[in-house]
XYZ file of C-alpha atoms in Angstrom:
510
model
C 23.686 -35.628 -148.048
C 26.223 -33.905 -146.396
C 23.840 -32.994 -143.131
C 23.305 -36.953 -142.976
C 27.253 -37.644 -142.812
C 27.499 -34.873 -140.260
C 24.721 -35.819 -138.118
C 25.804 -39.909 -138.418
C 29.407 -38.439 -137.057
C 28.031 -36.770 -134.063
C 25.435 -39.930 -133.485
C 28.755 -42.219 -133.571
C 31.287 -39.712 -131.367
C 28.623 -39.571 -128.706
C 28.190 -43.448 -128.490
C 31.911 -44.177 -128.784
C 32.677 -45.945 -125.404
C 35.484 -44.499 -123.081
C 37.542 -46.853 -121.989
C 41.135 -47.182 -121.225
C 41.895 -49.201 -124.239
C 40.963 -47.274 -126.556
C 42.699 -43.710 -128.501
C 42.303 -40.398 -126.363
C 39.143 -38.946 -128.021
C 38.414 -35.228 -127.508
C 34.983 -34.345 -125.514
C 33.203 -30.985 -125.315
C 31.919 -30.701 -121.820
C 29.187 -28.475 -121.072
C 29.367 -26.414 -118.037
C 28.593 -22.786 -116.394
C 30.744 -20.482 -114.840
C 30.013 -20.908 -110.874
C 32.541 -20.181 -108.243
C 34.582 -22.349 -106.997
C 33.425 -25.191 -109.868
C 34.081 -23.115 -113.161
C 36.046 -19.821 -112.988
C 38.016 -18.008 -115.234
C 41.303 -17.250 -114.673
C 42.526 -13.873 -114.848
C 46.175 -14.831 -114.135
C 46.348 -17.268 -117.315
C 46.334 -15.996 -120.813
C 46.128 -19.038 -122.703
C 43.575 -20.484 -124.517
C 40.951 -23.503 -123.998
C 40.818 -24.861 -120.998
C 43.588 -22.820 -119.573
C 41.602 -20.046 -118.864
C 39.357 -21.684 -115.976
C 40.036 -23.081 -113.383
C 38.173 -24.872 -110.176
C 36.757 -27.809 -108.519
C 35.008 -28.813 -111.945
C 38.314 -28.487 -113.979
C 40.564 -30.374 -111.849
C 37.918 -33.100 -111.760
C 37.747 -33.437 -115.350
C 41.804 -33.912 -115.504
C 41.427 -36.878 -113.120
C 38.942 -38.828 -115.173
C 41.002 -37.748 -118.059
C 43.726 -38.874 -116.802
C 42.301 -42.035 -116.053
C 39.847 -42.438 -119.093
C 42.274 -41.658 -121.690
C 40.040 -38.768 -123.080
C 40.945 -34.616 -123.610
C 37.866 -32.131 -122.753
C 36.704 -28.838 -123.904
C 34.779 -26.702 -121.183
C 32.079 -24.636 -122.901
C 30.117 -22.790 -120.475
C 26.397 -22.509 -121.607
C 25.480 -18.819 -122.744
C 22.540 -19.062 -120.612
C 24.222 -19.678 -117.172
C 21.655 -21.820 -116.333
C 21.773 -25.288 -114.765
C 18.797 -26.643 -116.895
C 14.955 -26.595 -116.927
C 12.799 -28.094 -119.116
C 10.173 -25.631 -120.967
C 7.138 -25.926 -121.660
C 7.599 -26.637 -125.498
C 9.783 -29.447 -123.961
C 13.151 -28.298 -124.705
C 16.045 -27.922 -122.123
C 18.184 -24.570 -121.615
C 21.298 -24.271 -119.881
C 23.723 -27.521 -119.390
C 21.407 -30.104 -119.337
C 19.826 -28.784 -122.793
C 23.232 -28.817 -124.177
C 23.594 -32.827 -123.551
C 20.188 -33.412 -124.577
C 20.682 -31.541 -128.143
C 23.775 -33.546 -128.280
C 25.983 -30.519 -128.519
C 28.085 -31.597 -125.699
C 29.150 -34.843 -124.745
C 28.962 -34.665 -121.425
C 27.793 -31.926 -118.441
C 29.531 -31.206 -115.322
C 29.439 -28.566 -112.889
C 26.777 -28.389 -109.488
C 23.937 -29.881 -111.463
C 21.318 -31.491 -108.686
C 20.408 -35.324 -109.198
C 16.689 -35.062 -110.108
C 13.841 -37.141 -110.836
C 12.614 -35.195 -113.547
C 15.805 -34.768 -115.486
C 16.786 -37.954 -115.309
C 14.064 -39.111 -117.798
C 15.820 -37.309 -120.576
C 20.030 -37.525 -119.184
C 22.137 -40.497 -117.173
C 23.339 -39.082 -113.795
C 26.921 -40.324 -112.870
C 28.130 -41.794 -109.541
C 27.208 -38.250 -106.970
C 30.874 -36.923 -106.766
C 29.273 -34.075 -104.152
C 26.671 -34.450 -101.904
C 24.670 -31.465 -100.316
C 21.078 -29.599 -99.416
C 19.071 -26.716 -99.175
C 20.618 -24.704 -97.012
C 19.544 -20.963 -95.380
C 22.017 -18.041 -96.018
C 22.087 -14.767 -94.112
C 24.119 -11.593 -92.948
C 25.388 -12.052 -89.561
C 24.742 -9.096 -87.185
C 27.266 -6.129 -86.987
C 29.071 -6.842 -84.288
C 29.844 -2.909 -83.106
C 31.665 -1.626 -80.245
C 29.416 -0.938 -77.413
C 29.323 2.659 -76.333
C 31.544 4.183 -73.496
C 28.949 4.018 -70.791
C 28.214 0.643 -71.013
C 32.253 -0.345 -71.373
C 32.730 1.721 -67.929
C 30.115 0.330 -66.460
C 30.987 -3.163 -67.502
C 32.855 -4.367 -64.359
C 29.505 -3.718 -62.168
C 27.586 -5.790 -63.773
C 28.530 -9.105 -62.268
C 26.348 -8.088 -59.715
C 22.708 -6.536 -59.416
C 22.514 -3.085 -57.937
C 20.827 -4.725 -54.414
C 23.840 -7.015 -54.386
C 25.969 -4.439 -54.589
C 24.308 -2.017 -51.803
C 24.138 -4.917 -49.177
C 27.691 -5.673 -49.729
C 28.660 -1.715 -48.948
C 26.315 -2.292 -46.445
C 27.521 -5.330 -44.982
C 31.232 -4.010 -45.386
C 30.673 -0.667 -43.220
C 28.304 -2.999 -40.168
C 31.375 -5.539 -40.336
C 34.249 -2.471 -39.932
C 32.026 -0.837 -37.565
C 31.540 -3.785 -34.899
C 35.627 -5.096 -35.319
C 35.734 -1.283 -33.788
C 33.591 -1.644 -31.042
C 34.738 -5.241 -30.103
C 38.477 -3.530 -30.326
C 37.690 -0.674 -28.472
C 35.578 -2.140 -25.508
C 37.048 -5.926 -25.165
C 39.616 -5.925 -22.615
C 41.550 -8.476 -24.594
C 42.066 -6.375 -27.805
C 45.475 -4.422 -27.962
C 43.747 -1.179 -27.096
C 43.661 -2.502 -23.407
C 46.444 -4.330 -23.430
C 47.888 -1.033 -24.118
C 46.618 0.133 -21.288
C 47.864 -2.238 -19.082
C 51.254 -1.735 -20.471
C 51.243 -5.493 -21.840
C 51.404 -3.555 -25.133
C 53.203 -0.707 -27.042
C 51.330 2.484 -28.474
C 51.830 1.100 -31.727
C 50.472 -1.895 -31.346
C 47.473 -0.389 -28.965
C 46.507 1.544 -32.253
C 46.367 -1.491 -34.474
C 42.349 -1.054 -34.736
C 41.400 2.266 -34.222
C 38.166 3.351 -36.317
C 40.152 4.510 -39.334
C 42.011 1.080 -38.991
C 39.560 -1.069 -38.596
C 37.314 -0.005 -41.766
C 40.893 -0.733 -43.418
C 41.278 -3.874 -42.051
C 37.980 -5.097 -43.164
C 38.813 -3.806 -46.877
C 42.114 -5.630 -46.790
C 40.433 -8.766 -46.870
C 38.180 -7.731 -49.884
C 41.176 -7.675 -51.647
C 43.286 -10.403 -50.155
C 45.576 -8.405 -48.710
C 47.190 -9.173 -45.174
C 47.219 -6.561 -42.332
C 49.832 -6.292 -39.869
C 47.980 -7.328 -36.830
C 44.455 -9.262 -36.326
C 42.227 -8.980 -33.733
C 43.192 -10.926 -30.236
C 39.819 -11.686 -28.669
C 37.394 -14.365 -29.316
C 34.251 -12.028 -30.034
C 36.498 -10.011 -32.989
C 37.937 -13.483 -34.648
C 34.072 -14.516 -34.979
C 33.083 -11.700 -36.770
C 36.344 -11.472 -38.680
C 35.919 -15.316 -39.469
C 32.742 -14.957 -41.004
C 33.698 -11.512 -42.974
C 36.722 -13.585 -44.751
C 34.238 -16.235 -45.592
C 32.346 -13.679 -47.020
C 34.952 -12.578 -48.693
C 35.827 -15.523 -50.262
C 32.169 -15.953 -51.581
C 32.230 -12.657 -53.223
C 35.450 -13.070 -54.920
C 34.561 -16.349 -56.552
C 30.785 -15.016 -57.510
C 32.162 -11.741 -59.246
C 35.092 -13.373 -60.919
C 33.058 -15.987 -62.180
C 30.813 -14.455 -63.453
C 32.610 -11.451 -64.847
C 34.274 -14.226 -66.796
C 30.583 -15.519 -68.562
C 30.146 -11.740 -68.981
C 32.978 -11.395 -70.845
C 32.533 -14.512 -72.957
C 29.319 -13.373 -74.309
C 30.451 -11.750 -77.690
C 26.960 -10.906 -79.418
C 24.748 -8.300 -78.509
C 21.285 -8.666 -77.686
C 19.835 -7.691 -80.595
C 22.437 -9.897 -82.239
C 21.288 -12.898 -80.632
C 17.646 -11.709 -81.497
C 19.021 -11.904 -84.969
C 20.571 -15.653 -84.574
C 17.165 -16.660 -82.929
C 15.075 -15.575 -85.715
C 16.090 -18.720 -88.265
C 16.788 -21.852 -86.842
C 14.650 -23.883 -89.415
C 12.780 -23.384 -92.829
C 9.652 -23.483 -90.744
C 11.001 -20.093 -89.123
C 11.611 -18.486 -92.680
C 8.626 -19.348 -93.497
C 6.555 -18.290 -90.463
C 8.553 -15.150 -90.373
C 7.190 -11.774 -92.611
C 10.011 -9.587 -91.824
C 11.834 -11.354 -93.943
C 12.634 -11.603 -97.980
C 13.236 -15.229 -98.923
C 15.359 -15.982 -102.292
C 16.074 -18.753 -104.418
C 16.996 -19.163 -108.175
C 14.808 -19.013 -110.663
C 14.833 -22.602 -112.522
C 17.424 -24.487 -110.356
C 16.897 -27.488 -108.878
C 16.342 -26.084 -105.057
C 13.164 -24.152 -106.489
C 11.866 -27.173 -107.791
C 12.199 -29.036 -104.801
C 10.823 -26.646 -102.531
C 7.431 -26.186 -104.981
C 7.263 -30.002 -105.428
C 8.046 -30.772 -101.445
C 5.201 -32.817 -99.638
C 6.561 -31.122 -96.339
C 4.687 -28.687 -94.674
C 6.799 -26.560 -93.830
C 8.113 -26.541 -97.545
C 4.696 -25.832 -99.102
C 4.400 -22.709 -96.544
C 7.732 -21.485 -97.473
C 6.230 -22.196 -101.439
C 3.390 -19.889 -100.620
C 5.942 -17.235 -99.215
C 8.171 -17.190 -102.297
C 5.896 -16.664 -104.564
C 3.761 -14.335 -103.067
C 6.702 -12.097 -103.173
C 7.928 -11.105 -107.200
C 11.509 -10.186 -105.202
C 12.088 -13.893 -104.356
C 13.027 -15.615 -107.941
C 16.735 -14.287 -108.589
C 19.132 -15.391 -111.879
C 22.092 -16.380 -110.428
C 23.892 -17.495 -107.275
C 26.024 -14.279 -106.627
C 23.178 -12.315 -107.609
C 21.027 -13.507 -103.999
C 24.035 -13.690 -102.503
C 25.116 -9.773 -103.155
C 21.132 -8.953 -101.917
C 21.557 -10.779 -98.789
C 25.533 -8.453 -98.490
C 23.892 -5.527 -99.008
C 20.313 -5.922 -97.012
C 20.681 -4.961 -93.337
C 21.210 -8.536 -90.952
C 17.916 -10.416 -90.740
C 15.636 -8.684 -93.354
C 16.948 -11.246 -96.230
C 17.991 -15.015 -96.931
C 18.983 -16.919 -100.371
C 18.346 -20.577 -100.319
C 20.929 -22.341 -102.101
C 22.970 -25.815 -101.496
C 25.258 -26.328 -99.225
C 28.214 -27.064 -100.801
C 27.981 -23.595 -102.659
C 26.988 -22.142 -99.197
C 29.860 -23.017 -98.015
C 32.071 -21.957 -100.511
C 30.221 -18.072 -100.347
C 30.415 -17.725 -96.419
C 33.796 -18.875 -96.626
C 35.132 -15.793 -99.304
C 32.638 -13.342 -97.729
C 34.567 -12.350 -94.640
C 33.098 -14.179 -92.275
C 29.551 -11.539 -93.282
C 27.448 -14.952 -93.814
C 26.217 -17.994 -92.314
C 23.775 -20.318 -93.100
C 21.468 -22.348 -91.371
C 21.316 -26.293 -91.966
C 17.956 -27.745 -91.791
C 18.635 -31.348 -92.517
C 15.234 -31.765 -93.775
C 16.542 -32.557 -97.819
C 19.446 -33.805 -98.816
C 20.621 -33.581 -102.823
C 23.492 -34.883 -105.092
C 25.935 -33.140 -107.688
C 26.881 -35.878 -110.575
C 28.003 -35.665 -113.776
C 25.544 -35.329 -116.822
C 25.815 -37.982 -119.709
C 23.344 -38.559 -122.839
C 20.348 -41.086 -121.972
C 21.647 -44.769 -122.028
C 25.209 -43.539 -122.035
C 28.028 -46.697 -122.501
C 30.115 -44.194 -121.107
C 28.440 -44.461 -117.608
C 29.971 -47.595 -116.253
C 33.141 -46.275 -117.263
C 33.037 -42.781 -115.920
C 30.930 -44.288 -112.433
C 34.227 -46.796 -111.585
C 36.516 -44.083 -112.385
C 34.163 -41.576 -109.619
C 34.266 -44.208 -106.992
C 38.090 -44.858 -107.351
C 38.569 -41.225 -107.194
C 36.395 -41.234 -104.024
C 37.706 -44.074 -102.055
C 41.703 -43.010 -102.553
C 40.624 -39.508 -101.007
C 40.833 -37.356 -104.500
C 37.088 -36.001 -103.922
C 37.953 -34.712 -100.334
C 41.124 -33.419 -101.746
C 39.593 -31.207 -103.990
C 37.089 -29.920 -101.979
C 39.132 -28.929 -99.471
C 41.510 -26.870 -101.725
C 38.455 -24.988 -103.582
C 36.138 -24.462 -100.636
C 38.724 -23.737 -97.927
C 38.808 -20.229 -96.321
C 39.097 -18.162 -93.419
C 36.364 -18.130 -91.451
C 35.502 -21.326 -89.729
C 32.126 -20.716 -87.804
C 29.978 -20.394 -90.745
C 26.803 -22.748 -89.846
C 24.013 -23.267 -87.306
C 22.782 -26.316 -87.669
C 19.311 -27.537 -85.590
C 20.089 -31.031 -84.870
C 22.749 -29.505 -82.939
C 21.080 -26.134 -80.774
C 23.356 -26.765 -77.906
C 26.496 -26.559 -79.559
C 25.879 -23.289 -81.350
C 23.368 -21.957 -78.764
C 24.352 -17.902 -77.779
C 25.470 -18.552 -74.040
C 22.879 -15.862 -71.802
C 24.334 -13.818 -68.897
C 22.538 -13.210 -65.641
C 23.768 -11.045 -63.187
C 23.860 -12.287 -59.566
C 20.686 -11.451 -57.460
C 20.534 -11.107 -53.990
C 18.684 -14.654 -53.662
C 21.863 -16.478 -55.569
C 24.137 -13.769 -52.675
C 21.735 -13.932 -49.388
C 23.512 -17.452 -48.094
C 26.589 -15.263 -47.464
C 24.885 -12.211 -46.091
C 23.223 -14.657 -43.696
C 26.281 -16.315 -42.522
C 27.649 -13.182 -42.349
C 25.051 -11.914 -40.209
C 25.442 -14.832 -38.171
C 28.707 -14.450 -37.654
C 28.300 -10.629 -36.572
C 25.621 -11.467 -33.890
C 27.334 -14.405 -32.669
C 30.882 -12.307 -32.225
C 29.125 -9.344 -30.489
C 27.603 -12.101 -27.932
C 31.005 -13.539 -27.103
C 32.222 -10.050 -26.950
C 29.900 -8.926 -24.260
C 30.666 -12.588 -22.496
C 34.165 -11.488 -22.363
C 33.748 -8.255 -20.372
C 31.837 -9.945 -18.046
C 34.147 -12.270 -17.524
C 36.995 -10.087 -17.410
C 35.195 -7.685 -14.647
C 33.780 -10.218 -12.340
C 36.574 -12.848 -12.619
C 39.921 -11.445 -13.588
C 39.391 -8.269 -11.354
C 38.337 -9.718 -8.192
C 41.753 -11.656 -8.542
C 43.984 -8.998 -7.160
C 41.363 -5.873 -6.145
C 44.041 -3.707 -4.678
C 46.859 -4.248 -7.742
C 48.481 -1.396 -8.890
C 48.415 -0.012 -12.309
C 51.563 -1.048 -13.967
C 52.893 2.315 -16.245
C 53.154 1.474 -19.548
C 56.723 -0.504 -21.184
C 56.953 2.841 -23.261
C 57.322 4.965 -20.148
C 59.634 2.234 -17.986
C 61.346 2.125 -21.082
C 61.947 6.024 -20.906
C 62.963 6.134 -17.466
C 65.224 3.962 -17.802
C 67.315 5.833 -20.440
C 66.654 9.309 -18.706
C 68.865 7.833 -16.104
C 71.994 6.386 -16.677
C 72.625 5.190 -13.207
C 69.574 3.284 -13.076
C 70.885 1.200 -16.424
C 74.317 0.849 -14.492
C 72.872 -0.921 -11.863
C 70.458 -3.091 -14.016
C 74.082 -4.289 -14.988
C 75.905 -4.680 -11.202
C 75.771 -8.151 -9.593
C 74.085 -7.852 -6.117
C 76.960 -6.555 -3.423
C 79.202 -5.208 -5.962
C 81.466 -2.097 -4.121
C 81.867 0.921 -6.039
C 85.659 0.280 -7.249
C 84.272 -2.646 -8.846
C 81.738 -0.688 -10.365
C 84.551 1.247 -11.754
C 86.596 -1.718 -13.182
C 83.503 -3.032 -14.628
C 82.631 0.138 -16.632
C 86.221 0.540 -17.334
C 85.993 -3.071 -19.001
């Protein structure tokens, strides 16, 4: 008799409506302890529901809040989400609600067909999908060779050689134009038009520094005077110019590659399930009895069923819990293992783990998280208005963001989207990208030796039949010496024409 009256109570405690009307009634919730939903919190030493906290718990509080109703979290012994056996009994949360020994289920329990012919589902308060999680590569420091080496690369090693090249041709032909032109300062020297300074401005040791000056944009004191040398220098600063802008641009995409080859080998390896699937090397894992196993063995898609036939080929592949793939995929070397779990939870792991993870997005599959309730629950409508309330005035996004948030923010590569998350590939500059420089160059070295060799033509049959019997002026350096050798000679450069001597005396007196 008394099992009847205790059996009637439950019957009528579970069936009792929650609405806002009514006296706060006192529900045992099933769930399991899952970071960030359910944990337990080290920091509190109460009792009941004071010693967990997460996304699940602060949910409950809402609807409590709203439904008039206290809760009890129990989290199933188990730690399982719920799979039906094949005596036809449920284990972990879902079995709980179905043996009526909780009056409701909440934690990341996946909207599925098959239990939803023994529980309700509430409105989806999460929604998420099978997602791929693995180690990302260790990024280590290159070694010293390659780090020295580093600001040659830019450029391929024939690149570099025709540009010494081109460098000591260019310094080597501004000498000869200086040197033979008779309009360069060595000849204007000559002529005493000039000082000896300035008729040294391009000797050979100056003119190979001249043409480095320009490499690094720095000014000179004098340029070349003559038409043949301002070709060839013409086309060496245009040169210049090319080969500043080349290496600097692309030292710059050198530098913004972060990953290492065999890094990006590591990135390229999973884009998709159907490249998890295809590939042996490595270890797939998912968790024994939770709803993404399920819909990977059930999934019509082919590259599901392969990935099926992978996992359980392999004994390795069925794991217990969430943190228990996740601490094989930390401690496996980057691309030799991958846990398939949701997203949402994905998220939540890459985000805590240092930035060690990411996870791949395949978009094929998309799932829900809702609250569990006993079959034909009045409770539903009740707790489904309070979910979209919650939803629409932001409460949902609220909490995720303060149990899911962390530090590392590029956690995903999605497929729909290679471009964005593509690894950016360096090539150095070959000499087919650099010839059109060379060749102007080239150009311009031809085309200034021509004009050069025009010039001393013109210069010795035009300019020198103009006055065959001129004298060679001495030089301004030696009239200038002279002239202060010889102080009478600067007296009379100052006496008007006629002056007497006693007015040379009262002008040097004044």
């Amino acid at each position: 008799m008394m099992s009847s009256l205790l059996v009637l109570q439950t019957i009528l405690l579970l069936c009792a409506p929650l609405t806002t009307g009514q006296a706060t009634r006192r529900l045992t919730i099933s769930t399991l302890l899952q970071p960030p939903y359910v944990m337990v919190d080290d920091e509190n030493t109460g009792s009941g529901n004071a010693t967990y906290k997460g996304f699940i718990n602060d949910l409950m509080e809402l609807l409590g809040d709203r439904l008039k109703f206290k809760y009890e979290l129990v989290p199933v012994i188990d730690q399982m989400f719920g799979t039906l056996l094949p005596n036809g009994t449920w284990t972990g949360a879902v079995g709980q609600v179905v043996s009526a020994n909780a009056n409701m289920a909440a934690g990341p329990i996946t909207v599925t067909s098959n239990r939803a012919k023994f529980v309700d589902f509430s409105q989806p308060f999460q929604f998420t999908g099978p997602v791929i999680v693995m180690r990302r590569p260790d990024e280590k420091m290159p070694p010293f060779k390659d780090r020295l080496l580093h600001i040659l690369k830019p450029f391929r090693n024939d690149v570099w050689l025709l540009s010494c090249l081109a460098y000591l041709i260019t310094g080597s032909i501004v000498y000869i134009i200086s040197y033979c032109n008779p309009y360069e300062w060595r000849r204007m020297s000559r002529d005493g038009e000039a000082t000896i300074r300035e008729g040294e401005s391009f000797t050979c040791l100056n003119s190979f520094w001249f043409t480095i000056s320009a490499v690094f944009l720095q000014g000179f004191t004098r340029s070349p005077r003559s038409t043949g040398a301002r070709i060839v220098v013409i086309t060496w600063w245009f040169f210049v110019i090319v080969f500043f802008a080349s290496y600097v641009g692309n030292l710059s995409n050198l530098l913004r590659v972060g990953p290492r080859p065999s890094a990006i080998e590591t990135y390229a390896k999973v884009r998709s399930f159907n490249d998890l699937a295809l590939n042996e090397e490595i270890i797939v894992h998912v968790v024994k009895g939770e709803a993404t196993q399920a819909n990977i063995m059930n999934s019509k898609i082919t590259e599901h069923q392969t990935l099926a036939t992978k996992i359980s080929k392999n004994k390795e592949s069925l794991v217990n819990t969430i943190g228990e793939g996740i601490q094989l995929v930390m401690e496996s070397a980057p691309g030799t293992r991958a846990v398939i779990i949701e997203s949402a939870m994905a998220k939540y792991y890459t985000e805590q783990a240092g930035c060690q993870l990411y996870f791949v997005n395949d978009l094929l599959l998309t799932t829900q998280y809702g609250l569990v309730l006993p079959l034909n629950s009045s409770d539903m409508k009740a707790v489904n208005q309070a979910l979209l309330t919650l939803s629409e005035n932001g409460e949902l996004r609220r909490l995720e963001a303060k149990w899911f948030r962390g530090h590392c923010n590029k956690y995903m590569l999605e497929k729909s989207e290679d471009e964005k998350f593509e690894i950016p590939h360096f090539y150095p500059l070959d000499l087919g990208s650099f010839s059109g420089a060379l060749f102007i160059l080239a150009i311009g070295l031809v085309l200034g030796g021509l004009v050069t060799l025009l010039e001393i033509v013109i210069f010795k049959y035009a300019e020198s039949a103009e006055d065959p019997v001129k004298t060679k002026p001495r030089p301004l350096q030696q009239r200038s010496v002279d002239r202060s050798s010889d102080p009478g000679a600067n007296q009379s450069l100052l006496q008007p024409p006629g002056a007497s001597s006693d007015q040379q005396r009262d002008m040097t007196a004044v």
